XYZ file of C-alpha atoms in Angstrom:
410
model
C 0.000 0.005 -0.003
C 1.271 3.461 -0.923
C 1.936 5.359 2.307
C 2.042 8.898 0.922
C -0.838 11.044 2.238
C -4.009 11.323 0.247
C -5.340 14.705 -0.885
C -9.003 13.799 -0.561
C -11.036 10.737 0.403
C -14.654 9.984 -0.452
C -16.064 7.591 2.153
C -19.181 5.475 2.751
C -19.891 4.975 -0.954
C -21.459 2.114 -2.872
C -18.884 1.840 -5.668
C -19.969 0.608 -9.064
C -16.367 0.132 -10.134
C -16.951 -1.699 -13.455
C -13.617 -3.304 -12.713
C -13.901 -6.788 -14.301
C -11.823 -8.239 -11.478
C -14.640 -7.494 -9.003
C -17.029 -10.430 -9.272
C -20.282 -8.591 -8.509
C -22.803 -6.922 -10.830
C -21.340 -3.609 -11.992
C -18.226 -4.468 -9.903
C -20.202 -3.235 -6.897
C -18.356 -2.687 -3.597
C -20.393 -1.781 -0.520
C -19.257 0.881 2.001
C -15.980 1.642 0.253
C -13.814 4.718 -0.035
C -12.007 6.320 -2.991
C -8.700 7.919 -2.003
C -7.372 10.518 -4.435
C -3.936 11.974 -4.855
C -3.459 14.675 -7.447
C -5.713 13.825 -10.403
C -5.676 10.068 -9.872
C -7.277 7.400 -7.752
C -4.575 6.345 -5.260
C -6.581 3.525 -3.654
C -9.994 1.882 -3.358
C -10.470 0.802 0.259
C -13.053 -0.189 2.784
C -14.358 2.903 4.559
C -13.173 1.272 7.782
C -9.600 0.711 6.540
C -6.818 2.118 8.756
C -5.556 4.288 5.891
C -8.957 5.919 5.653
C -9.401 6.393 9.429
C -5.948 7.958 9.741
C -6.484 10.393 6.853
C -6.349 14.014 8.047
C -7.063 15.802 4.780
C -10.281 16.585 2.955
C -13.108 14.075 3.368
C -16.461 13.768 1.581
C -19.060 11.471 3.126
C -21.166 9.940 0.348
C -23.733 8.693 2.864
C -24.189 5.378 1.110
C -24.852 6.881 -2.297
C -23.833 5.155 -5.512
C -20.586 6.206 -7.197
C -19.816 5.356 -10.809
C -16.958 6.200 -13.139
C -17.463 9.396 -15.115
C -19.506 8.845 -18.303
C -17.734 8.859 -21.662
C -19.640 9.801 -24.813
C -17.362 8.200 -27.440
C -19.170 9.315 -30.596
C -20.586 12.827 -31.130
C -20.773 15.511 -33.775
C -21.260 18.348 -31.332
C -19.929 21.215 -33.464
C -22.030 22.455 -36.380
C -23.973 25.354 -37.833
C -27.616 25.661 -38.795
C -30.659 23.466 -38.127
C -32.189 20.425 -39.770
C -35.545 20.487 -37.932
C -37.460 21.461 -41.075
C -35.911 18.493 -42.852
C -37.146 16.165 -40.120
C -40.621 17.621 -40.524
C -40.496 16.771 -44.211
C -39.345 13.213 -43.508
C -42.258 12.725 -41.111
C -44.571 13.872 -43.897
C -43.186 11.148 -46.142
C -40.783 13.111 -48.319
C -37.885 10.846 -49.249
C -34.305 11.790 -48.409
C -33.344 12.020 -52.099
C -35.972 14.709 -52.621
C -34.917 16.509 -49.434
C -31.325 16.525 -50.762
C -32.476 17.965 -54.082
C -34.156 20.788 -52.148
C -30.861 21.593 -50.464
C -31.321 19.519 -47.314
C -29.232 16.702 -45.902
C -25.703 16.825 -44.635
C -24.646 19.388 -47.229
C -27.079 21.935 -45.734
C -25.170 21.581 -42.425
C -21.917 21.940 -44.371
C -23.081 25.231 -45.877
C -24.163 26.582 -42.515
C -20.987 25.454 -40.782
C -18.760 27.004 -43.403
C -20.642 30.289 -42.935
C -19.876 30.549 -39.224
C -16.721 31.882 -37.592
C -14.752 29.826 -35.119
C -16.158 31.935 -32.267
C -19.764 31.477 -33.486
C -19.275 27.730 -33.747
C -17.836 27.646 -30.251
C -20.710 29.641 -28.734
C -23.220 27.388 -30.519
C -21.590 24.203 -29.212
C -21.217 25.252 -25.560
C -24.831 24.584 -24.454
C -24.822 21.238 -26.282
C -21.698 20.015 -24.502
C -22.943 21.441 -21.200
C -26.085 19.279 -21.594
C -23.880 16.174 -21.778
C -21.854 17.368 -18.790
C -25.013 17.787 -16.698
C -25.791 14.136 -17.316
C -22.396 13.017 -16.015
C -20.198 13.085 -19.105
C -16.598 13.761 -18.100
C -15.029 12.775 -21.482
C -16.525 13.396 -24.928
C -15.373 12.660 -28.442
C -16.184 15.453 -30.948
C -15.817 14.945 -34.695
C -15.308 17.372 -37.503
C -16.994 16.519 -40.827
C -19.287 19.483 -41.558
C -16.588 21.685 -43.056
C -15.182 19.479 -45.852
C -12.482 22.003 -46.733
C -9.001 22.242 -45.317
C -9.724 25.463 -43.421
C -13.208 24.513 -42.200
C -12.232 21.054 -40.974
C -9.377 22.521 -38.970
C -11.703 25.222 -37.703
C -14.035 22.587 -36.274
C -11.176 20.705 -34.625
C -9.902 23.886 -32.994
C -13.395 24.515 -31.608
C -13.456 20.987 -30.205
C -10.094 21.514 -28.457
C -11.254 24.854 -27.105
C -14.420 23.311 -25.658
C -12.208 20.973 -23.645
C -10.063 23.861 -22.423
C -13.008 26.111 -21.438
C -15.476 23.543 -20.065
C -14.784 21.042 -17.320
C -14.665 18.070 -19.683
C -12.023 16.003 -21.437
C -12.471 16.323 -25.250
C -11.075 13.794 -27.755
C -11.291 15.429 -31.229
C -11.584 13.290 -34.318
C -10.972 14.259 -37.958
C -13.977 13.138 -40.006
C -13.196 14.947 -43.237
C -14.346 11.779 -45.071
C -17.938 12.323 -43.995
C -19.295 13.247 -47.385
C -17.926 14.284 -50.754
C -18.102 18.097 -50.865
C -20.074 19.662 -53.726
C -16.975 21.191 -55.307
C -15.540 17.660 -55.616
C -18.693 16.094 -57.101
C -17.632 13.200 -59.329
C -14.038 13.557 -58.052
C -14.059 11.727 -54.744
C -10.542 10.369 -55.240
C -9.240 13.920 -55.576
C -10.909 14.876 -52.297
C -9.396 11.817 -50.612
C -5.984 13.041 -51.870
C -6.676 16.388 -50.201
C -7.412 14.595 -46.906
C -4.360 12.344 -47.165
C -1.808 14.836 -48.493
C -2.850 18.055 -46.785
C -5.312 17.675 -43.913
C -3.869 14.694 -42.064
C -0.242 15.886 -41.935
C -1.281 19.296 -40.531
C -3.790 17.858 -38.081
C -1.132 15.469 -36.773
C 1.574 18.132 -36.569
C -0.635 20.645 -34.769
C -2.141 17.881 -32.509
C -5.684 18.899 -33.430
C -7.101 15.343 -33.341
C -6.532 12.035 -31.625
C -8.014 9.900 -34.399
C -9.241 9.836 -37.995
C -12.752 8.618 -38.871
C -14.424 7.824 -42.214
C -17.933 7.144 -43.497
C -17.322 3.861 -45.352
C -20.601 3.462 -47.151
C -22.220 3.213 -50.570
C -23.331 6.858 -50.393
C -19.988 8.131 -49.104
C -16.533 6.560 -49.481
C -15.409 3.188 -50.812
C -13.302 0.720 -48.870
C -10.340 1.496 -51.098
C -10.638 5.194 -50.438
C -10.993 4.625 -46.672
C -7.946 2.339 -46.773
C -5.877 5.211 -48.208
C -7.088 7.534 -45.431
C -6.378 4.986 -42.697
C -2.910 4.265 -43.980
C -2.105 7.981 -43.983
C -3.519 8.410 -40.490
C -1.430 5.579 -39.111
C 1.692 6.923 -40.835
C 1.163 10.217 -38.952
C 0.498 8.609 -35.569
C -3.285 9.060 -35.513
C -5.689 6.355 -34.380
C -8.454 4.830 -36.526
C -12.266 4.854 -36.158
C -15.042 4.141 -38.648
C -18.691 4.774 -39.425
C -19.407 1.381 -40.977
C -22.186 -0.965 -41.951
C -24.928 1.565 -41.147
C -26.786 1.367 -44.476
C -25.168 -1.544 -46.290
C -22.481 -4.088 -45.592
C -19.426 -2.437 -47.146
C -17.029 -4.538 -45.084
C -15.831 -1.431 -43.332
C -15.597 -3.148 -39.956
C -13.073 -5.599 -41.406
C -11.089 -2.678 -42.764
C -11.118 -0.870 -39.440
C -10.049 -4.066 -37.661
C -7.249 -4.723 -40.176
C -5.848 -1.303 -39.326
C -6.122 -1.963 -35.572
C -8.859 0.630 -35.164
C -10.178 1.777 -31.793
C -13.796 1.357 -32.814
C -16.297 0.489 -35.534
C -19.546 2.436 -35.104
C -23.208 1.886 -36.109
C -22.900 -1.732 -37.390
C -26.533 -2.406 -38.310
C -25.477 -4.498 -41.350
C -22.386 -6.124 -39.826
C -21.763 -9.732 -40.945
C -20.019 -12.645 -39.273
C -16.697 -11.912 -40.962
C -16.745 -8.378 -39.586
C -17.542 -9.660 -36.111
C -14.683 -12.132 -36.243
C -12.265 -9.443 -37.439
C -13.295 -7.092 -34.631
C -12.971 -9.827 -32.011
C -9.453 -10.659 -33.224
C -8.239 -7.040 -33.311
C -9.985 -5.880 -30.100
C -11.898 -3.191 -31.967
C -14.826 -1.892 -29.897
C -18.378 -1.949 -31.277
C -19.947 1.450 -30.672
C -23.787 1.217 -30.693
C -25.678 4.331 -31.717
C -29.360 3.706 -31.003
C -30.314 7.396 -31.312
C -29.827 7.325 -35.097
C -31.582 3.960 -35.334
C -34.580 5.421 -33.536
C -34.656 8.809 -35.254
C -34.372 7.317 -38.749
C -36.948 4.601 -37.918
C -34.579 1.863 -39.024
C -35.489 -1.809 -38.883
C -32.175 -3.635 -39.104
C -30.549 -3.845 -35.639
C -26.844 -4.405 -34.989
C -26.112 -8.098 -34.258
C -25.705 -7.505 -30.526
C -26.077 -11.143 -29.500
C -23.359 -12.264 -31.925
C -21.063 -9.454 -30.910
C -21.577 -10.362 -27.253
C -20.960 -14.051 -27.930
C -17.741 -13.218 -29.782
C -16.447 -11.187 -26.842
C -16.487 -7.870 -28.713
C -16.687 -4.943 -26.288
C -19.974 -3.019 -26.599
C -19.833 0.757 -26.111
C -22.859 3.094 -26.266
C -22.822 6.681 -27.465
C -25.244 9.505 -28.247
C -24.123 10.183 -31.846
C -25.321 13.728 -31.075
C -25.689 15.471 -34.472
C -28.110 17.812 -36.239
C -29.627 15.414 -38.779
C -29.964 11.859 -37.561
C -29.522 11.844 -33.753
C -30.282 15.298 -32.328
C -30.107 14.112 -28.686
C -27.552 15.583 -26.324
C -28.284 12.874 -23.779
C -26.046 9.958 -22.888
C -28.705 8.583 -20.551
C -31.254 8.507 -23.342
C -28.694 6.610 -25.471
C -28.311 4.066 -22.705
C -32.061 3.688 -22.328
C -32.488 3.197 -26.089
C -29.651 0.655 -26.147
C -31.597 -1.404 -23.611
C -35.080 -1.017 -25.059
C -34.163 -1.193 -28.753
C -31.036 -3.341 -28.832
C -31.532 -5.636 -25.831
C -28.619 -4.567 -23.660
C -28.976 -5.005 -19.922
C -28.693 -1.820 -17.803
C -25.347 -3.091 -16.557
C -24.102 -3.491 -20.162
C -25.369 0.003 -21.010
C -23.557 1.536 -18.023
C -20.406 -0.390 -18.871
C -20.878 0.877 -22.429
C -20.531 4.502 -21.371
C -17.715 3.833 -18.935
C -15.267 0.920 -19.310
C -16.003 0.073 -22.934
C -16.334 3.655 -24.106
C -12.900 4.382 -22.640
C -11.482 1.607 -24.863
C -13.263 3.093 -27.875
C -11.253 6.287 -27.372
C -7.952 4.587 -26.667
C -8.188 5.673 -22.998
C -8.855 2.286 -21.371
C -5.644 2.438 -19.331
C -6.647 5.799 -17.782
C -10.455 6.012 -17.714
C -13.624 3.962 -17.419
C -13.286 2.078 -14.104
C -12.829 2.925 -10.439
C -9.419 1.446 -9.564
C -6.063 2.645 -8.401
C -4.076 4.389 -11.100
C -7.093 5.609 -13.069
C -7.897 9.297 -13.371
C -10.221 10.406 -10.611
C -13.305 11.077 -12.739
C -16.392 9.826 -10.964
C -20.067 10.604 -10.284
C -22.228 10.408 -7.155
C -25.837 9.361 -7.672
C -28.807 9.510 -5.306
C -30.277 6.176 -6.457
C -31.020 2.840 -4.773
C -30.046 0.730 -7.802
C -27.682 1.397 -10.732
C -30.482 0.627 -13.235
C -32.327 3.778 -12.113
C -29.711 5.853 -13.934
C -30.713 4.141 -17.183
C -34.435 3.646 -16.538
C -35.843 6.954 -15.297
C -35.223 9.923 -17.603
C -36.125 13.586 -17.102
C -35.108 13.469 -13.429
C -31.385 13.794 -12.880
C -30.279 12.052 -9.647
C -26.683 13.167 -10.162
C -25.610 14.915 -6.938
C -21.803 14.960 -7.173
C -19.267 15.218 -9.925
C -15.484 14.804 -9.564
C -13.162 15.536 -12.491
C -9.434 14.904 -12.262
C -9.799 14.665 -8.476
C -11.620 17.973 -8.050
C -15.171 18.449 -6.817
C -17.377 20.115 -9.473
C -20.970 21.184 -9.409
C -23.291 18.292 -10.340
């Protein structure tokens, strides 16, 4: 046991550690304490342990409340301009997406609006969205670019993402998603646009440390496997991690491609096949489930959750917060949908926004569980059972928030 003094100890907590070495549901430990030194968890101990009783520094009595790791939203598009609410209204009235696109709607309408905003305007627009996630317990959030689709506008979005992490009390993991759609000025010349991403965007993003990873939309309406392979190879050559929007609309074998490149995660996965599952299981690539888009688009084909589970593929859950297909800044709603629509248990959903989501962002060694050595990001909940966090929406029983070892307002 480390004998250096602790900075702060949280006592009399029911710890949902999500540590797989703890053989109880949610890794639950009754009447335990979290001892923090600096920004890290120094020890997890019984509240009655001598090290706790002899502590003379700051103490917070949790009074038997539930403590979980901080939530991680590992897939969002939280920076954009404009609104797509009118487009949704048209879809509800039966207007097909192709017609909406002809009228100027779809992703390219968001691209036009995003290009028209300054960096400051984008930042101010994104702040309340990210704050909504924070209020639900998110302590780490991934934010993608992908609505600029030019060199300058993609970098503008990534700078906004970094700035959100600096100004708000949240850890931001930015991702370059320049391969989100073919921009109108490159219509019919997708390979040329891929060359722009590979030759110009990725080297600068890597050099200026504007992103942690590179994502693609590998799909029949976006980019081919060969084009995505070029982008992934360039990303790896510049030290950036790999993620992928794959198998959402068709089976383009994108999950296999992500796995072959050792990607952190493959996301959506509604049309994933057995070969893709096997490749992900072999590579350790996390499956990120995005039920918000499934719900909002009224899809019918579900991801093969049972097969993924049986293969031992880690299941993460994320909000996919974006203006067109999942306009929900709510990680708790995403968990609820994952249970109701996809058949996850509440424990799996909670693990999906903690332990497994940390892996999906390459942060599994530092985040996602309550154990010594991890960063001290954790939440205090006034609930009698962990499932309440997932079940009951609209009421927020979050009463305490600790980020990097510091008490924050819940």
